[in-house]
PDB file of C-alpha atoms in Angstrom:
ATOM      1  CA  UNK A 864       0.129  -0.019  -0.079  1.00 96.00           C
ATOM      2  CA  UNK A 865       1.246   3.406  -0.995  1.00 97.00           C
ATOM      3  CA  UNK A 866       1.768   5.634   2.121  1.00 98.00           C
ATOM      4  CA  UNK A 867       3.023   9.133   2.469  1.00 98.00           C
ATOM      5  CA  UNK A 868       3.479  10.537   5.946  1.00 98.00           C
ATOM      6  CA  UNK A 869       4.168  14.219   6.568  1.00 98.00           C
ATOM      7  CA  UNK A 870       5.809  15.437   9.858  1.00 98.00           C
ATOM      8  CA  UNK A 871       7.555  18.530  11.133  1.00 98.00           C
ATOM      9  CA  UNK A 872       4.672  20.872  11.154  1.00 97.00           C
ATOM     10  CA  UNK A 873       3.803  23.287  13.958  1.00 98.00           C
ATOM     11  CA  UNK A 874       3.540  26.886  15.219  1.00 98.00           C
ATOM     12  CA  UNK A 875       6.248  29.229  14.183  1.00 98.00           C
ATOM     13  CA  UNK A 876       6.857  32.969  14.468  1.00 98.00           C
ATOM     14  CA  UNK A 877       7.046  35.143  11.300  1.00 98.00           C
ATOM     15  CA  UNK A 878      10.515  35.150   9.759  1.00 98.00           C
ATOM     16  CA  UNK A 879      11.509  31.825  11.161  1.00 98.00           C
ATOM     17  CA  UNK A 880      12.187  28.503   9.651  1.00 98.00           C
ATOM     18  CA  UNK A 881      10.700  25.053   9.608  1.00 98.00           C
ATOM     19  CA  UNK A 882      11.512  21.826   7.866  1.00 98.00           C
ATOM     20  CA  UNK A 883       8.769  19.367   6.769  1.00 98.00           C
ATOM     21  CA  UNK A 884       9.489  15.790   5.946  1.00 98.00           C
ATOM     22  CA  UNK A 885       7.535  13.200   4.052  1.00 98.00           C
ATOM     23  CA  UNK A 886       8.280   9.518   4.579  1.00 98.00           C
ATOM     24  CA  UNK A 887       7.218   7.240   1.750  1.00 98.00           C
ATOM     25  CA  UNK A 888       6.554   3.524   1.745  1.00 98.00           C
ATOM     26  CA  UNK A 889       4.789   1.022  -0.382  1.00 98.00           C
ATOM     27  CA  UNK A 890       6.501   1.945  -3.636  1.00 97.00           C
ATOM     28  CA  UNK A 891       9.866   2.417  -5.206  1.00 98.00           C
ATOM     29  CA  UNK A 892      10.498   5.994  -4.023  1.00 98.00           C
ATOM     30  CA  UNK A 893      13.404   6.735  -6.313  1.00 98.00           C
ATOM     31  CA  UNK A 894      11.246   6.066  -9.372  1.00 97.00           C
ATOM     32  CA  UNK A 895       8.896   8.839  -8.819  1.00 97.00           C
ATOM     33  CA  UNK A 896       8.787  12.767  -8.858  1.00 98.00           C
ATOM     34  CA  UNK A 897       7.457  14.345  -5.640  1.00 98.00           C
ATOM     35  CA  UNK A 898       5.658  17.486  -4.786  1.00 98.00           C
ATOM     36  CA  UNK A 899       4.537  19.722  -2.049  1.00 98.00           C
ATOM     37  CA  UNK A 900       1.072  21.174  -2.267  1.00 98.00           C
ATOM     38  CA  UNK A 901      -0.601  23.390   0.382  1.00 98.00           C
ATOM     39  CA  UNK A 902      -4.003  24.384   1.337  1.00 98.00           C
ATOM     40  CA  UNK A 903      -4.828  27.518   3.569  1.00 98.00           C
ATOM     41  CA  UNK A 904      -7.621  27.054   5.906  1.00 96.00           C
ATOM     42  CA  UNK A 905     -10.939  26.961   4.117  1.00 94.00           C
ATOM     43  CA  UNK A 906      -9.268  27.628   0.754  1.00 96.00           C
ATOM     44  CA  UNK A 907      -8.236  25.784  -2.357  1.00 97.00           C
ATOM     45  CA  UNK A 908      -5.035  23.937  -3.326  1.00 98.00           C
ATOM     46  CA  UNK A 909      -1.796  25.691  -4.217  1.00 98.00           C
ATOM     47  CA  UNK A 910       1.143  23.725  -5.845  1.00 98.00           C
ATOM     48  CA  UNK A 911       4.310  24.637  -4.022  1.00 98.00           C
ATOM     49  CA  UNK A 912       7.203  22.773  -5.429  1.00 98.00           C
ATOM     50  CA  UNK A 913       8.264  19.707  -7.406  1.00 98.00           C
ATOM     51  CA  UNK A 914      11.375  17.638  -7.513  1.00 98.00           C
ATOM     52  CA  UNK A 915      12.234  14.912 -10.065  1.00 97.00           C
ATOM     53  CA  UNK A 916      13.161  11.286  -9.143  1.00 97.00           C
ATOM     54  CA  UNK A 917      16.930  11.908  -9.278  1.00 97.00           C
ATOM     55  CA  UNK A 918      16.699  15.631  -8.156  1.00 97.00           C
ATOM     56  CA  UNK A 919      17.803  16.835 -11.466  1.00 97.00           C
ATOM     57  CA  UNK A 920      14.685  18.931 -12.052  1.00 97.00           C
ATOM     58  CA  UNK A 921      13.255  21.283  -9.381  1.00 98.00           C
ATOM     59  CA  UNK A 922      10.388  23.800  -9.806  1.00 98.00           C
ATOM     60  CA  UNK A 923       8.813  26.442  -7.286  1.00 98.00           C
ATOM     61  CA  UNK A 924       5.925  28.519  -7.178  1.00 98.00           C
ATOM     62  CA  UNK A 925       6.734  32.197  -7.270  1.00 97.00           C
ATOM     63  CA  UNK A 926       5.027  32.685  -3.886  1.00 98.00           C
ATOM     64  CA  UNK A 927       7.785  30.558  -2.283  1.00 98.00           C
ATOM     65  CA  UNK A 928      10.811  30.871  -4.630  1.00 98.00           C
ATOM     66  CA  UNK A 929      13.894  32.016  -2.810  1.00 98.00           C
ATOM     67  CA  UNK A 930      12.504  31.090   0.569  1.00 98.00           C
ATOM     68  CA  UNK A 931      11.619  27.270   0.229  1.00 98.00           C
ATOM     69  CA  UNK A 932      13.865  24.493  -0.722  1.00 98.00           C
ATOM     70  CA  UNK A 933      12.558  21.003  -1.765  1.00 98.00           C
ATOM     71  CA  UNK A 934      14.922  18.061  -1.520  1.00 98.00           C
ATOM     72  CA  UNK A 935      14.867  14.313  -1.282  1.00 98.00           C
ATOM     73  CA  UNK A 936      17.003  11.505   0.135  1.00 98.00           C
ATOM     74  CA  UNK A 937      16.196   8.343  -1.953  1.00 98.00           C
ATOM     75  CA  UNK A 938      18.041   6.203   0.447  1.00 98.00           C
ATOM     76  CA  UNK A 939      15.924   7.227   3.277  1.00 98.00           C
ATOM     77  CA  UNK A 940      12.629   7.313   1.132  1.00 98.00           C
ATOM     78  CA  UNK A 941      12.103  10.831   2.298  1.00 98.00           C
ATOM     79  CA  UNK A 942      11.134  14.174   0.846  1.00 98.00           C
ATOM     80  CA  UNK A 943      11.821  17.479   2.486  1.00 98.00           C
ATOM     81  CA  UNK A 944      10.576  21.017   2.422  1.00 98.00           C
ATOM     82  CA  UNK A 945      12.933  23.612   4.146  1.00 98.00           C
ATOM     83  CA  UNK A 946      10.976  26.714   4.621  1.00 98.00           C
ATOM     84  CA  UNK A 947      12.618  29.987   5.659  1.00 98.00           C
ATOM     85  CA  UNK A 948      11.567  33.575   6.138  1.00 98.00           C
ATOM     86  CA  UNK A 949       8.013  32.308   6.873  1.00 98.00           C
ATOM     87  CA  UNK A 950       5.123  34.646   6.560  1.00 98.00           C
ATOM     88  CA  UNK A 951       1.534  34.566   7.942  1.00 98.00           C
ATOM     89  CA  UNK A 952       0.295  33.676   4.354  1.00 98.00           C
ATOM     90  CA  UNK A 953       2.333  30.532   4.483  1.00 98.00           C
ATOM     91  CA  UNK A 954      -0.137  29.149   7.169  1.00 98.00           C
ATOM     92  CA  UNK A 955      -1.567  26.075   5.582  1.00 98.00           C
ATOM     93  CA  UNK A 956      -1.892  22.280   5.643  1.00 98.00           C
ATOM     94  CA  UNK A 957       1.145  20.996   3.630  1.00 98.00           C
ATOM     95  CA  UNK A 958       0.721  17.691   1.602  1.00 98.00           C
ATOM     96  CA  UNK A 959       3.333  15.730  -0.158  1.00 98.00           C
ATOM     97  CA  UNK A 960       2.116  13.818  -3.194  1.00 98.00           C
ATOM     98  CA  UNK A 961       4.020  11.643  -5.635  1.00 98.00           C
ATOM     99  CA  UNK A 962       3.736  12.158  -9.413  1.00 94.00           C
ATOM    100  CA  UNK A 963       4.255  10.220 -12.596  1.00 85.00           C
ATOM    101  CA  UNK A 964       2.765  12.865 -14.843  1.00 83.00           C
ATOM    102  CA  UNK A 965      -0.147  13.398 -12.566  1.00 94.00           C
ATOM    103  CA  UNK A 966      -0.344  13.314  -8.614  1.00 97.00           C
ATOM    104  CA  UNK A 967      -1.722   9.964  -7.833  1.00 97.00           C
ATOM    105  CA  UNK A 968      -1.021   9.653  -4.146  1.00 97.00           C
ATOM    106  CA  UNK A 969      -1.167  12.241  -1.355  1.00 98.00           C
ATOM    107  CA  UNK A 970      -0.252  12.213   2.245  1.00 98.00           C
ATOM    108  CA  UNK A 971      -2.500  13.361   5.071  1.00 98.00           C
ATOM    109  CA  UNK A 972      -0.827  16.718   5.514  1.00 98.00           C
ATOM    110  CA  UNK A 973       1.310  18.507   8.025  1.00 98.00           C
ATOM    111  CA  UNK A 974      -0.186  21.650   9.541  1.00 98.00           C
ATOM    112  CA  UNK A 975       2.065  24.934   9.596  1.00 98.00           C
ATOM    113  CA  UNK A 976       0.856  27.954  11.447  1.00 98.00           C
ATOM    114  CA  UNK A 977       2.943  31.138  11.229  1.00 98.00           C
ATOM    115  CA  UNK A 978       1.900  33.573  13.968  1.00 97.00           C
ATOM    116  CA  UNK A 979       3.422  35.635  16.621  1.00 96.00           C
TER     117      UNK A 979
ATOM    118  CA  UNK B 203       1.428  31.087 -15.678  1.00 97.00           C
ATOM    119  CA  UNK B 204      -1.781  29.168 -16.884  1.00 98.00           C
ATOM    120  CA  UNK B 205      -4.778  30.193 -15.110  1.00 98.00           C
ATOM    121  CA  UNK B 206      -7.457  27.619 -14.295  1.00 98.00           C
ATOM    122  CA  UNK B 207     -11.011  29.105 -13.879  1.00 98.00           C
ATOM    123  CA  UNK B 208     -13.417  26.426 -12.422  1.00 98.00           C
ATOM    124  CA  UNK B 209     -17.350  26.685 -12.233  1.00 97.00           C
ATOM    125  CA  UNK B 210     -19.563  26.676 -10.494  1.00 98.00           C
ATOM    126  CA  UNK B 211     -17.944  27.415  -7.098  1.00 98.00           C
ATOM    127  CA  UNK B 212     -20.705  25.529  -5.342  1.00 97.00           C
ATOM    128  CA  UNK B 213     -23.462  23.213  -6.432  1.00 96.00           C
ATOM    129  CA  UNK B 214     -26.421  21.592  -4.811  1.00 97.00           C
ATOM    130  CA  UNK B 215     -27.916  18.538  -6.455  1.00 97.00           C
ATOM    131  CA  UNK B 216     -30.269  15.631  -5.525  1.00 97.00           C
ATOM    132  CA  UNK B 217     -29.340  11.884  -5.165  1.00 97.00           C
ATOM    133  CA  UNK B 218     -29.383  10.255  -8.720  1.00 97.00           C
ATOM    134  CA  UNK B 219     -28.918  13.493 -10.458  1.00 97.00           C
ATOM    135  CA  UNK B 220     -26.091  14.097 -13.021  1.00 98.00           C
ATOM    136  CA  UNK B 221     -23.858  17.029 -12.206  1.00 98.00           C
ATOM    137  CA  UNK B 222     -21.131  18.715 -14.403  1.00 98.00           C
ATOM    138  CA  UNK B 223     -18.347  20.734 -13.369  1.00 98.00           C
ATOM    139  CA  UNK B 224     -16.350  22.992 -15.731  1.00 98.00           C
ATOM    140  CA  UNK B 225     -12.793  23.987 -15.885  1.00 98.00           C
ATOM    141  CA  UNK B 226     -11.300  26.609 -18.444  1.00 98.00           C
ATOM    142  CA  UNK B 227      -7.551  27.026 -18.948  1.00 98.00           C
ATOM    143  CA  UNK B 228      -6.166  30.373 -19.920  1.00 98.00           C
ATOM    144  CA  UNK B 229      -4.280  28.655 -22.824  1.00 98.00           C
ATOM    145  CA  UNK B 230      -4.144  25.279 -24.555  1.00 98.00           C
ATOM    146  CA  UNK B 231      -3.123  22.541 -21.948  1.00 98.00           C
ATOM    147  CA  UNK B 232      -3.253  19.607 -24.449  1.00 98.00           C
ATOM    148  CA  UNK B 233      -5.215  17.348 -22.101  1.00 98.00           C
ATOM    149  CA  UNK B 234      -2.676  17.817 -19.259  1.00 98.00           C
ATOM    150  CA  UNK B 235      -5.569  17.981 -16.913  1.00 98.00           C
ATOM    151  CA  UNK B 236      -6.624  16.091 -13.608  1.00 98.00           C
ATOM    152  CA  UNK B 237      -9.668  16.166 -11.452  1.00 98.00           C
ATOM    153  CA  UNK B 238      -9.409  15.542  -7.632  1.00 98.00           C
ATOM    154  CA  UNK B 239     -12.082  14.913  -5.099  1.00 98.00           C
ATOM    155  CA  UNK B 240     -11.515  16.082  -1.481  1.00 98.00           C
ATOM    156  CA  UNK B 241     -13.945  15.075   1.282  1.00 97.00           C
ATOM    157  CA  UNK B 242     -14.103  17.097   4.466  1.00 94.00           C
ATOM    158  CA  UNK B 243     -11.014  16.608   6.630  1.00 94.00           C
ATOM    159  CA  UNK B 244      -9.292  14.425   4.046  1.00 97.00           C
ATOM    160  CA  UNK B 245      -6.631  14.657   1.375  1.00 98.00           C
ATOM    161  CA  UNK B 246      -7.368  15.108  -2.189  1.00 98.00           C
ATOM    162  CA  UNK B 247      -7.853  11.929  -4.224  1.00 98.00           C
ATOM    163  CA  UNK B 248      -7.162  11.543  -8.007  1.00 98.00           C
ATOM    164  CA  UNK B 249     -10.267  10.804 -10.073  1.00 98.00           C
ATOM    165  CA  UNK B 250      -9.404  11.702 -13.601  1.00 98.00           C
ATOM    166  CA  UNK B 251      -6.089  12.215 -15.420  1.00 98.00           C
ATOM    167  CA  UNK B 252      -5.288  13.162 -18.932  1.00 98.00           C
ATOM    168  CA  UNK B 253      -8.583  14.877 -19.076  1.00 98.00           C
ATOM    169  CA  UNK B 254     -10.633  11.753 -19.644  1.00 98.00           C
ATOM    170  CA  UNK B 255      -8.717   8.570 -18.058  1.00 98.00           C
ATOM    171  CA  UNK B 256     -10.356   7.169 -15.059  1.00 98.00           C
ATOM    172  CA  UNK B 257      -7.960   6.490 -12.271  1.00 97.00           C
ATOM    173  CA  UNK B 258      -7.741   2.967 -10.802  1.00 96.00           C
ATOM    174  CA  UNK B 259     -10.690   2.268  -8.448  1.00 97.00           C
ATOM    175  CA  UNK B 260     -12.659   5.254  -9.191  1.00 98.00           C
ATOM    176  CA  UNK B 261     -16.359   4.478  -9.810  1.00 98.00           C
ATOM    177  CA  UNK B 262     -17.463   4.649 -13.473  1.00 98.00           C
ATOM    178  CA  UNK B 263     -20.091   7.096 -12.596  1.00 98.00           C
ATOM    179  CA  UNK B 264     -17.261   9.755 -12.928  1.00 98.00           C
ATOM    180  CA  UNK B 265     -16.124  10.800 -16.326  1.00 98.00           C
ATOM    181  CA  UNK B 266     -13.975  13.567 -17.723  1.00 98.00           C
ATOM    182  CA  UNK B 267     -14.033  15.235 -21.219  1.00 98.00           C
ATOM    183  CA  UNK B 268     -12.686  18.102 -23.077  1.00 98.00           C
ATOM    184  CA  UNK B 269      -9.801  19.289 -25.000  1.00 98.00           C
ATOM    185  CA  UNK B 270      -7.812  22.584 -25.699  1.00 98.00           C
ATOM    186  CA  UNK B 271      -8.826  24.999 -23.029  1.00 98.00           C
ATOM    187  CA  UNK B 272     -12.378  23.608 -21.961  1.00 98.00           C
ATOM    188  CA  UNK B 273     -12.719  20.592 -19.664  1.00 98.00           C
ATOM    189  CA  UNK B 274     -15.468  19.037 -17.806  1.00 98.00           C
ATOM    190  CA  UNK B 275     -16.099  16.508 -15.030  1.00 98.00           C
ATOM    191  CA  UNK B 276     -19.445  14.719 -15.005  1.00 98.00           C
ATOM    192  CA  UNK B 277     -20.837  12.579 -12.126  1.00 98.00           C
ATOM    193  CA  UNK B 278     -23.735  10.288 -13.353  1.00 98.00           C
ATOM    194  CA  UNK B 279     -26.266   9.126 -10.810  1.00 97.00           C
ATOM    195  CA  UNK B 280     -24.997  11.121  -7.792  1.00 98.00           C
ATOM    196  CA  UNK B 281     -24.451   9.277  -4.572  1.00 97.00           C
ATOM    197  CA  UNK B 282     -24.252  10.575  -0.950  1.00 96.00           C
ATOM    198  CA  UNK B 283     -20.545   9.661  -0.740  1.00 97.00           C
ATOM    199  CA  UNK B 284     -19.987  12.112  -3.725  1.00 98.00           C
ATOM    200  CA  UNK B 285     -20.509  15.048  -1.376  1.00 97.00           C
ATOM    201  CA  UNK B 286     -17.059  16.746  -1.491  1.00 98.00           C
ATOM    202  CA  UNK B 287     -15.064  19.426  -3.121  1.00 98.00           C
ATOM    203  CA  UNK B 288     -13.677  18.899  -6.553  1.00 98.00           C
ATOM    204  CA  UNK B 289     -10.569  20.533  -8.062  1.00 98.00           C
ATOM    205  CA  UNK B 290      -9.118  20.677 -11.602  1.00 98.00           C
ATOM    206  CA  UNK B 291      -5.479  20.989 -12.110  1.00 98.00           C
ATOM    207  CA  UNK B 292      -3.179  21.467 -15.100  1.00 98.00           C
ATOM    208  CA  UNK B 293       0.049  19.714 -15.274  1.00 97.00           C
ATOM    209  CA  UNK B 294       0.831  20.552 -18.872  1.00 97.00           C
ATOM    210  CA  UNK B 295       3.413  23.246 -17.733  1.00 96.00           C
ATOM    211  CA  UNK B 296       4.974  24.574 -14.622  1.00 96.00           C
ATOM    212  CA  UNK B 297       3.888  26.225 -12.413  1.00 97.00           C
ATOM    213  CA  UNK B 298       1.239  23.641 -11.971  1.00 97.00           C
ATOM    214  CA  UNK B 299      -2.051  25.393 -11.207  1.00 98.00           C
ATOM    215  CA  UNK B 300      -5.344  24.334  -9.571  1.00 98.00           C
ATOM    216  CA  UNK B 301      -8.923  25.646 -10.175  1.00 98.00           C
ATOM    217  CA  UNK B 302     -10.630  27.386  -7.358  1.00 98.00           C
ATOM    218  CA  UNK B 303     -12.694  24.288  -6.448  1.00 98.00           C
ATOM    219  CA  UNK B 304     -16.378  23.339  -6.587  1.00 98.00           C
ATOM    220  CA  UNK B 305     -18.230  22.370  -3.326  1.00 98.00           C
ATOM    221  CA  UNK B 306     -20.873  19.814  -4.055  1.00 98.00           C
ATOM    222  CA  UNK B 307     -23.633  19.411  -1.654  1.00 97.00           C
ATOM    223  CA  UNK B 308     -26.914  17.470  -1.537  1.00 96.00           C
ATOM    224  CA  UNK B 309     -30.258  19.090  -2.029  1.00 94.00           C
TER     225      UNK B 309
END
């Protein structure tokens, strides 16, 4: 069974940093591109970042470019999102999702609240 | 960036009814379109990919169609478990973008 489990969320002050992790199981992690998508409370979905299977290709939404870094460790079956210079508008539930063209498996999400 | 305009924002329908949700892209996305269902408190689940291909395990009452800039999701014979929000998403080009969502409720 494909499983994606996010962790590392929490309450953080504006301007501070936080690192999310997503542990994958049930599939060959190194064969798939991976993504972070977020959903602000009561709002729609926003794609945040994508990384290819070998980390050769990385893409970011303009709203996080220069502040967030997506990375992966295929030996540990883990995806990361390093978030710096956090703002109140980054408050959201952050999902990781795998893709092979389309995002066909999603985790349950990690909650990030940016507030003083 | 490709903008995705989804309509309606909300929809109320009766059990057994057929409903259609539309999604319009700001440019041709060459069928690089997916539809997701998100039930309250749950993560999104893939329904349709490549505009008209049904994802594994998704009931056949769901179908997708369209081309170019215009796409739609149809739900035949609405069931109570279909109450959810639905989102379209283009993956033709980065940055990937989502429609604003449609909240489907029972009448």
